[in-house]
Amino acid sequence: MMPDFPHRHLIGIEGLSPGEINFLLDEAEQWIAFNRSVRKLDDRLAGLTQVNAFFENSTRTLLSFEVAGKRLGAQVVNMHVAQSSVQKGETLLDTALTINAMRPDVFVMRHAAAGAAREVASVMDCPVINGGDGWGEHPTQALLDALTIRRRKGRIEGLKIAICGDIRHSRVARSNLLALRALGGDVRVVGPAALLPSTAELGGAPSFTDFDEGIAGADVVMMLRIQRERMEESLAERLDDYHALYGLTRARLAQAAPDAIVMHPGPINRGVEIASDVADDPERSAILEQVELGVAVRMACLDVLTRERRS
Ligand code: NCD
């Protein structure tokens, strides 16, 4: 019999079937109530070592992978990149081989270069989970976003979902396009032309440069941060009037469906891509629910990927 999730690593949403994506979302559901209880300790990963190596900054992803591993009983170790030999010129693969020699049971990483997680996975003896690779993918973010939509709206199929902002530099947009379209969402992207990828890269998803037109009637408005760190200076300078044109305000949100939800992977830049009153509206904004469900999704991924070695 084929296992429910026949992959050794989680590098991206690319290559996953709708059934496999749904399987991970279903697995995550069991951890939501568990995470709301006072004592949050399961022992299924007891005795296993989880190493997190984040070569790029992170608040939500690193912390939630650490919380997730600990709640499953794993011994979680965070590599301190700033104090590591990476600063002495050690290559990524040499660092990976060094960590591998310490026999971790699961390895979670984030890196500024697209493709870094796949490269590392090719030399590791344990499952590798990609916590974001440059402009590449951010699969657990797309899974937690899909789970948030599924729970708030009861389904993903047929929903009009607008992903807005800096699409070109966003691994979140890339993974979400793949996941939400695989699950039957009607996904479109909205942003200034300079921040939109080519039609080929969008895999046929429609794109809009007019914000109001792009979010008209949308059930889900997903906002993204302007990734200045991935831009050339000249492009960043041209984005001065960004809020006026592409910032989500309450007035703008009125174009979307009356019960539309607002999402954002964080970190949010208040007054740039999103107005504070929209971000803080508990009825419309699902931003903190995304964070909450992120822990459940990461628990599911850690559990599913380590099943084989635990059996
Ligand atoms: C994002 C990331 O780092 O890819 N944040 C996250 O993981 N929640 C998005 C961003 O940095 O804007």
Coordinates of C-alpha atoms and ligand atoms in Angstrom, one line a residue:
M1 CA 0.0 0.0 0.0
M2 CA 1.2 3.5 -0.8
P3 CA 1.9 5.5 2.4
D4 CA -0.3 8.7 2.8
F5 CA 2.7 10.9 2.4
P6 CA 5.3 9.2 0.3
H7 CA 8.0 11.9 0.5
R8 CA 11.1 11.9 2.7
H9 CA 11.4 15.7 2.8
L10 CA 9.2 18.7 2.6
I11 CA 11.0 21.1 0.3
G12 CA 8.0 22.7 -1.4
I13 CA 4.4 22.4 -2.4
E14 CA 5.6 21.6 -5.9
G15 CA 5.3 17.9 -6.5
L16 CA 2.6 17.3 -3.8
S17 CA -0.8 16.0 -4.9
P18 CA -4.0 17.6 -3.7
G19 CA -4.5 14.4 -1.6
E20 CA -1.2 14.7 0.1
I21 CA -1.8 18.4 0.9
N22 CA -5.2 17.6 2.3
F23 CA -3.6 14.7 4.3
L24 CA -1.2 17.2 6.0
L25 CA -4.1 19.6 6.7
D26 CA -6.2 16.8 8.2
E27 CA -3.3 15.7 10.4
A28 CA -2.9 19.2 11.6
E29 CA -6.5 19.5 12.7
Q30 CA -5.9 17.1 15.7
W31 CA -3.3 19.5 17.2
I32 CA -5.5 22.6 17.3
A33 CA -7.5 21.6 20.4
F34 CA -4.4 20.0 21.9
N35 CA -2.6 23.4 21.6
R36 CA -5.4 25.1 23.4
S37 CA -5.2 22.9 26.4
V38 CA -3.0 23.8 29.4
R39 CA -0.6 20.8 29.3
K40 CA 0.7 20.4 25.8
L41 CA 3.0 17.4 25.8
D42 CA 2.8 14.4 23.5
D43 CA 5.7 11.9 23.5
R44 CA 5.7 10.6 19.9
L45 CA 9.0 12.4 19.1
A46 CA 10.6 11.5 22.5
G47 CA 14.2 10.7 22.0
L48 CA 14.4 12.3 18.6
T49 CA 16.6 15.3 17.9
Q50 CA 15.3 18.2 15.8
V51 CA 17.8 20.7 14.6
N52 CA 16.6 24.1 13.4
A53 CA 19.1 26.1 11.4
F54 CA 17.8 29.5 10.3
F55 CA 20.4 31.3 8.2
E56 CA 17.9 34.1 7.6
N57 CA 15.8 36.1 10.1
S58 CA 12.6 34.7 11.5
T59 CA 10.2 35.2 14.3
R60 CA 7.1 33.1 13.6
T61 CA 8.5 30.2 11.6
L62 CA 11.5 29.5 13.9
L63 CA 9.6 29.9 17.1
S64 CA 6.6 27.8 15.9
F65 CA 8.9 25.0 14.7
E66 CA 10.6 25.0 18.1
V67 CA 7.3 25.0 20.0
A68 CA 5.9 22.3 17.7
G69 CA 8.9 20.0 18.2
K70 CA 8.9 20.5 22.0
R71 CA 5.1 19.8 22.3
L72 CA 5.8 16.5 20.5
G73 CA 8.5 15.6 22.9
A74 CA 11.5 16.1 20.6
Q75 CA 14.8 17.5 21.8
V76 CA 15.0 20.7 19.8
V77 CA 18.3 22.4 19.1
N78 CA 18.6 25.7 17.4
M79 CA 21.8 26.5 15.6
H80 CA 23.0 30.0 16.4
V81 CA 24.0 31.1 12.9
A82 CA 25.4 34.4 14.0
Q83 CA 27.8 32.6 16.4
S84 CA 28.5 29.7 14.0
S85 CA 31.4 28.9 11.6
V86 CA 29.2 30.1 8.7
Q87 CA 30.7 33.5 9.7
K88 CA 34.2 32.0 9.2
G89 CA 33.4 31.0 5.6
E90 CA 32.1 27.4 6.0
T91 CA 30.0 26.5 3.0
L92 CA 26.3 25.6 3.4
L93 CA 27.0 21.9 2.4
D94 CA 29.9 21.6 4.9
T95 CA 27.7 23.0 7.6
A96 CA 24.9 20.5 6.6
L97 CA 27.4 17.6 6.6
T98 CA 28.6 18.6 10.0
I99 CA 25.1 18.7 11.4
N100 CA 24.3 15.4 9.7
A101 CA 27.2 13.8 11.5
M102 CA 25.6 14.5 14.8
R103 CA 22.7 12.3 13.6
P104 CA 19.6 14.6 13.9
D105 CA 16.2 12.9 13.2
V106 CA 14.7 15.9 11.5
F107 CA 16.3 19.1 10.1
V108 CA 14.4 22.4 9.6
M109 CA 16.2 25.2 7.7
R110 CA 15.7 28.6 6.3
H111 CA 18.2 30.2 3.9
A112 CA 18.4 33.3 1.6
A113 CA 19.2 31.2 -1.5
A114 CA 16.4 29.6 -3.5
G115 CA 17.2 25.9 -3.9
A116 CA 19.2 25.7 -0.6
A117 CA 16.9 23.3 1.1
R118 CA 16.9 20.9 -1.8
E119 CA 20.7 21.0 -2.0
V120 CA 21.0 20.3 1.7
A121 CA 18.4 17.5 1.6
S122 CA 20.6 15.7 -1.0
V123 CA 23.3 15.2 1.6
M124 CA 21.3 14.6 4.8
D125 CA 20.3 11.2 6.2
C126 CA 17.2 12.6 7.9
P127 CA 14.0 14.4 6.7
V128 CA 14.6 18.1 5.8
I129 CA 11.8 20.7 6.1
N130 CA 12.1 23.9 4.2
G131 CA 11.3 26.9 6.4
G132 CA 11.8 29.3 3.4
D133 CA 14.5 29.4 0.7
G134 CA 15.0 32.8 -0.8
W135 CA 12.4 33.5 -3.5
G136 CA 11.8 29.7 -3.7
E137 CA 9.2 28.1 -1.5
H138 CA 7.8 28.2 2.0
P139 CA 5.6 25.1 2.2
T140 CA 4.5 25.2 5.8
Q141 CA 3.3 28.7 5.4
A142 CA 1.1 27.7 2.5
L143 CA -0.2 24.8 4.5
L144 CA -1.1 27.0 7.5
D145 CA -2.7 29.5 5.1
A146 CA -4.8 26.8 3.5
L147 CA -5.8 25.4 6.9
T148 CA -6.8 28.9 8.0
I149 CA -9.0 29.4 4.9
R150 CA -10.5 26.0 5.2
R151 CA -11.5 26.6 8.8
R152 CA -12.8 30.1 8.4
K153 CA -14.6 29.5 5.1
G154 CA -15.4 25.7 5.3
R155 CA -13.7 25.0 2.0
I156 CA -11.1 26.3 -0.5
E157 CA -12.6 25.0 -3.7
G158 CA -14.3 27.8 -5.7
L159 CA -13.2 30.6 -3.4
K160 CA -11.9 33.8 -5.0
I161 CA -8.5 34.4 -3.4
A162 CA -6.4 37.5 -4.1
I163 CA -2.7 37.4 -3.2
C164 CA -1.6 41.1 -3.1
G165 CA 1.6 43.0 -3.0
D166 CA 5.2 41.9 -3.7
I167 CA 4.5 38.7 -5.5
R168 CA 7.8 38.5 -7.4
H169 CA 10.0 38.3 -4.4
S170 CA 7.7 36.2 -2.3
R171 CA 8.2 32.5 -1.5
V172 CA 4.9 32.7 0.4
A173 CA 3.1 33.7 -2.8
R174 CA 4.8 31.0 -4.8
S175 CA 3.9 28.2 -2.3
N176 CA 0.4 29.6 -1.9
L177 CA -0.3 29.7 -5.6
L178 CA 0.6 26.1 -5.9
A179 CA -1.3 24.9 -2.8
L180 CA -4.5 26.9 -3.2
R181 CA -4.8 26.2 -6.9
A182 CA -4.2 22.5 -6.3
L183 CA -7.1 22.6 -3.8
G184 CA -9.4 24.3 -6.3
G185 CA -9.1 27.9 -5.3
D186 CA -9.7 30.6 -7.9
V187 CA -6.4 32.4 -7.2
R188 CA -5.3 35.8 -8.7
V189 CA -2.4 38.0 -7.9
V190 CA -2.5 41.8 -7.6
G191 CA 0.4 44.2 -7.4
P192 CA 2.5 46.8 -9.3
A193 CA 3.8 45.5 -12.6
A194 CA 7.4 45.7 -11.3
L195 CA 6.5 43.3 -8.5
L196 CA 4.6 40.7 -10.6
P197 CA 6.3 37.6 -12.0
S198 CA 5.9 36.6 -15.6
T199 CA 2.7 34.9 -16.8
A200 CA 4.6 31.6 -17.2
E201 CA 5.7 31.7 -13.6
L202 CA 2.2 32.3 -12.5
G203 CA 1.1 29.1 -14.2
G204 CA -1.8 30.8 -15.8
A205 CA -3.2 32.5 -12.7
P206 CA -4.7 35.9 -13.7
S207 CA -2.8 39.1 -12.5
F208 CA -4.0 42.6 -11.9
T209 CA -2.2 45.9 -11.5
D210 CA -5.3 47.7 -10.3
F211 CA -5.8 46.9 -6.7
D212 CA -9.6 47.6 -6.5
E213 CA -10.2 45.5 -9.6
G214 CA -8.0 42.7 -8.3
I215 CA -9.8 42.3 -5.0
A216 CA -13.4 42.9 -6.3
G217 CA -15.6 40.2 -4.8
A218 CA -12.7 38.3 -3.3
D219 CA -13.4 35.9 -0.4
V220 CA -9.9 36.0 0.8
V221 CA -7.5 39.0 0.6
M222 CA -3.9 37.9 1.4
M223 CA -1.5 40.7 1.8
L224 CA 2.3 40.4 1.5
R225 CA 5.2 42.4 2.9
I226 CA 7.3 44.5 0.5
Q227 CA 10.6 42.4 0.5
R228 CA 13.0 45.4 0.3
E229 CA 15.9 43.1 1.2
R230 CA 15.4 41.1 -2.0
M231 CA 15.2 44.2 -4.3
E232 CA 17.6 46.4 -6.1
E233 CA 17.7 49.9 -4.5
S234 CA 16.3 51.6 -7.6
L235 CA 13.1 49.5 -7.4
A236 CA 12.7 50.0 -3.7
E237 CA 12.9 53.8 -4.3
R238 CA 10.1 53.8 -6.8
L239 CA 7.7 52.3 -4.2
D240 CA 7.3 55.5 -2.2
D241 CA 3.5 55.9 -2.9
Y242 CA 2.9 52.2 -2.3
H243 CA 0.4 52.6 0.5
A244 CA -1.8 55.0 -1.5
L245 CA -1.9 52.6 -4.4
Y246 CA -1.6 49.1 -2.8
G247 CA -2.2 49.5 0.9
L248 CA -5.3 47.6 2.2
T249 CA -7.5 50.1 4.0
R250 CA -11.0 49.7 5.2
A251 CA -12.4 51.6 2.3
R252 CA -10.5 49.4 -0.1
L253 CA -11.6 46.2 1.6
A254 CA -15.2 47.2 0.8
Q255 CA -14.5 46.1 -2.8
A256 CA -14.1 42.5 -1.6
A257 CA -16.9 40.2 -0.6
P258 CA -18.8 41.4 2.5
D259 CA -17.5 38.5 4.5
A260 CA -14.0 38.5 3.1
I261 CA -11.2 37.6 5.4
V262 CA -7.8 39.3 5.5
M263 CA -4.6 37.4 5.8
H264 CA -0.9 38.2 6.1
P265 CA 2.0 35.8 6.8
G266 CA 3.8 38.5 8.9
P267 CA 5.8 40.4 9.7
I268 CA 3.3 43.2 8.9
N269 CA 4.4 46.7 8.0
R270 CA 1.6 48.8 9.4
G271 CA 0.7 51.7 7.2
V272 CA 2.6 50.3 4.2
E273 CA 0.8 47.2 2.8
I274 CA -2.0 47.1 5.5
A275 CA -3.7 49.8 7.6
S276 CA -3.8 49.1 11.4
D277 CA -7.5 49.1 11.7
V278 CA -7.8 46.3 9.1
A279 CA -5.0 44.3 10.6
D280 CA -6.5 44.5 14.1
D281 CA -10.1 43.9 13.2
P282 CA -10.9 40.5 14.8
E283 CA -13.8 39.8 12.5
R284 CA -12.0 40.3 9.2
S285 CA -8.3 39.7 10.1
A286 CA -7.1 36.1 10.4
I287 CA -3.5 37.1 11.0
L288 CA -3.1 35.7 14.5
E289 CA -5.2 32.6 13.7
Q290 CA -2.6 32.0 11.0
V291 CA 0.1 32.1 13.6
E292 CA -1.9 29.8 15.9
L293 CA -2.5 27.2 13.2
G294 CA 1.1 27.4 12.1
V295 CA 2.1 25.5 15.2
A296 CA -0.5 22.7 14.5
V297 CA 0.7 22.5 10.9
R298 CA 4.3 22.2 11.9
M299 CA 3.5 19.5 14.5
A300 CA 1.8 17.6 11.7
C301 CA 4.8 17.9 9.4
L302 CA 7.3 16.9 12.1
D303 CA 5.1 13.9 13.0
V304 CA 4.4 12.7 9.5
L305 CA 8.0 13.0 8.2
T306 CA 9.5 11.1 11.2
R307 CA 6.9 8.3 11.2
E308 CA 9.1 6.0 9.2
R309 CA 12.1 6.2 11.4
R310 CA 10.0 5.8 14.5
S311 CA 8.4 2.6 13.3
Ligands
NCD1 C1 7.6 35.4 5.5 C2 8.9 34.8 5.1 O1 9.9 35.0 5.8 O2 8.9 34.2 4.1 N1 7.2 35.4 6.8 C3 6.9 34.2 7.4 O3 7.6 33.2 7.3 N2 5.8 34.2 8.1 C4 7.2 36.6 4.8 C5 8.0 37.8 4.8 O4 9.2 37.8 5.3 O5 7.5 38.9 4.4

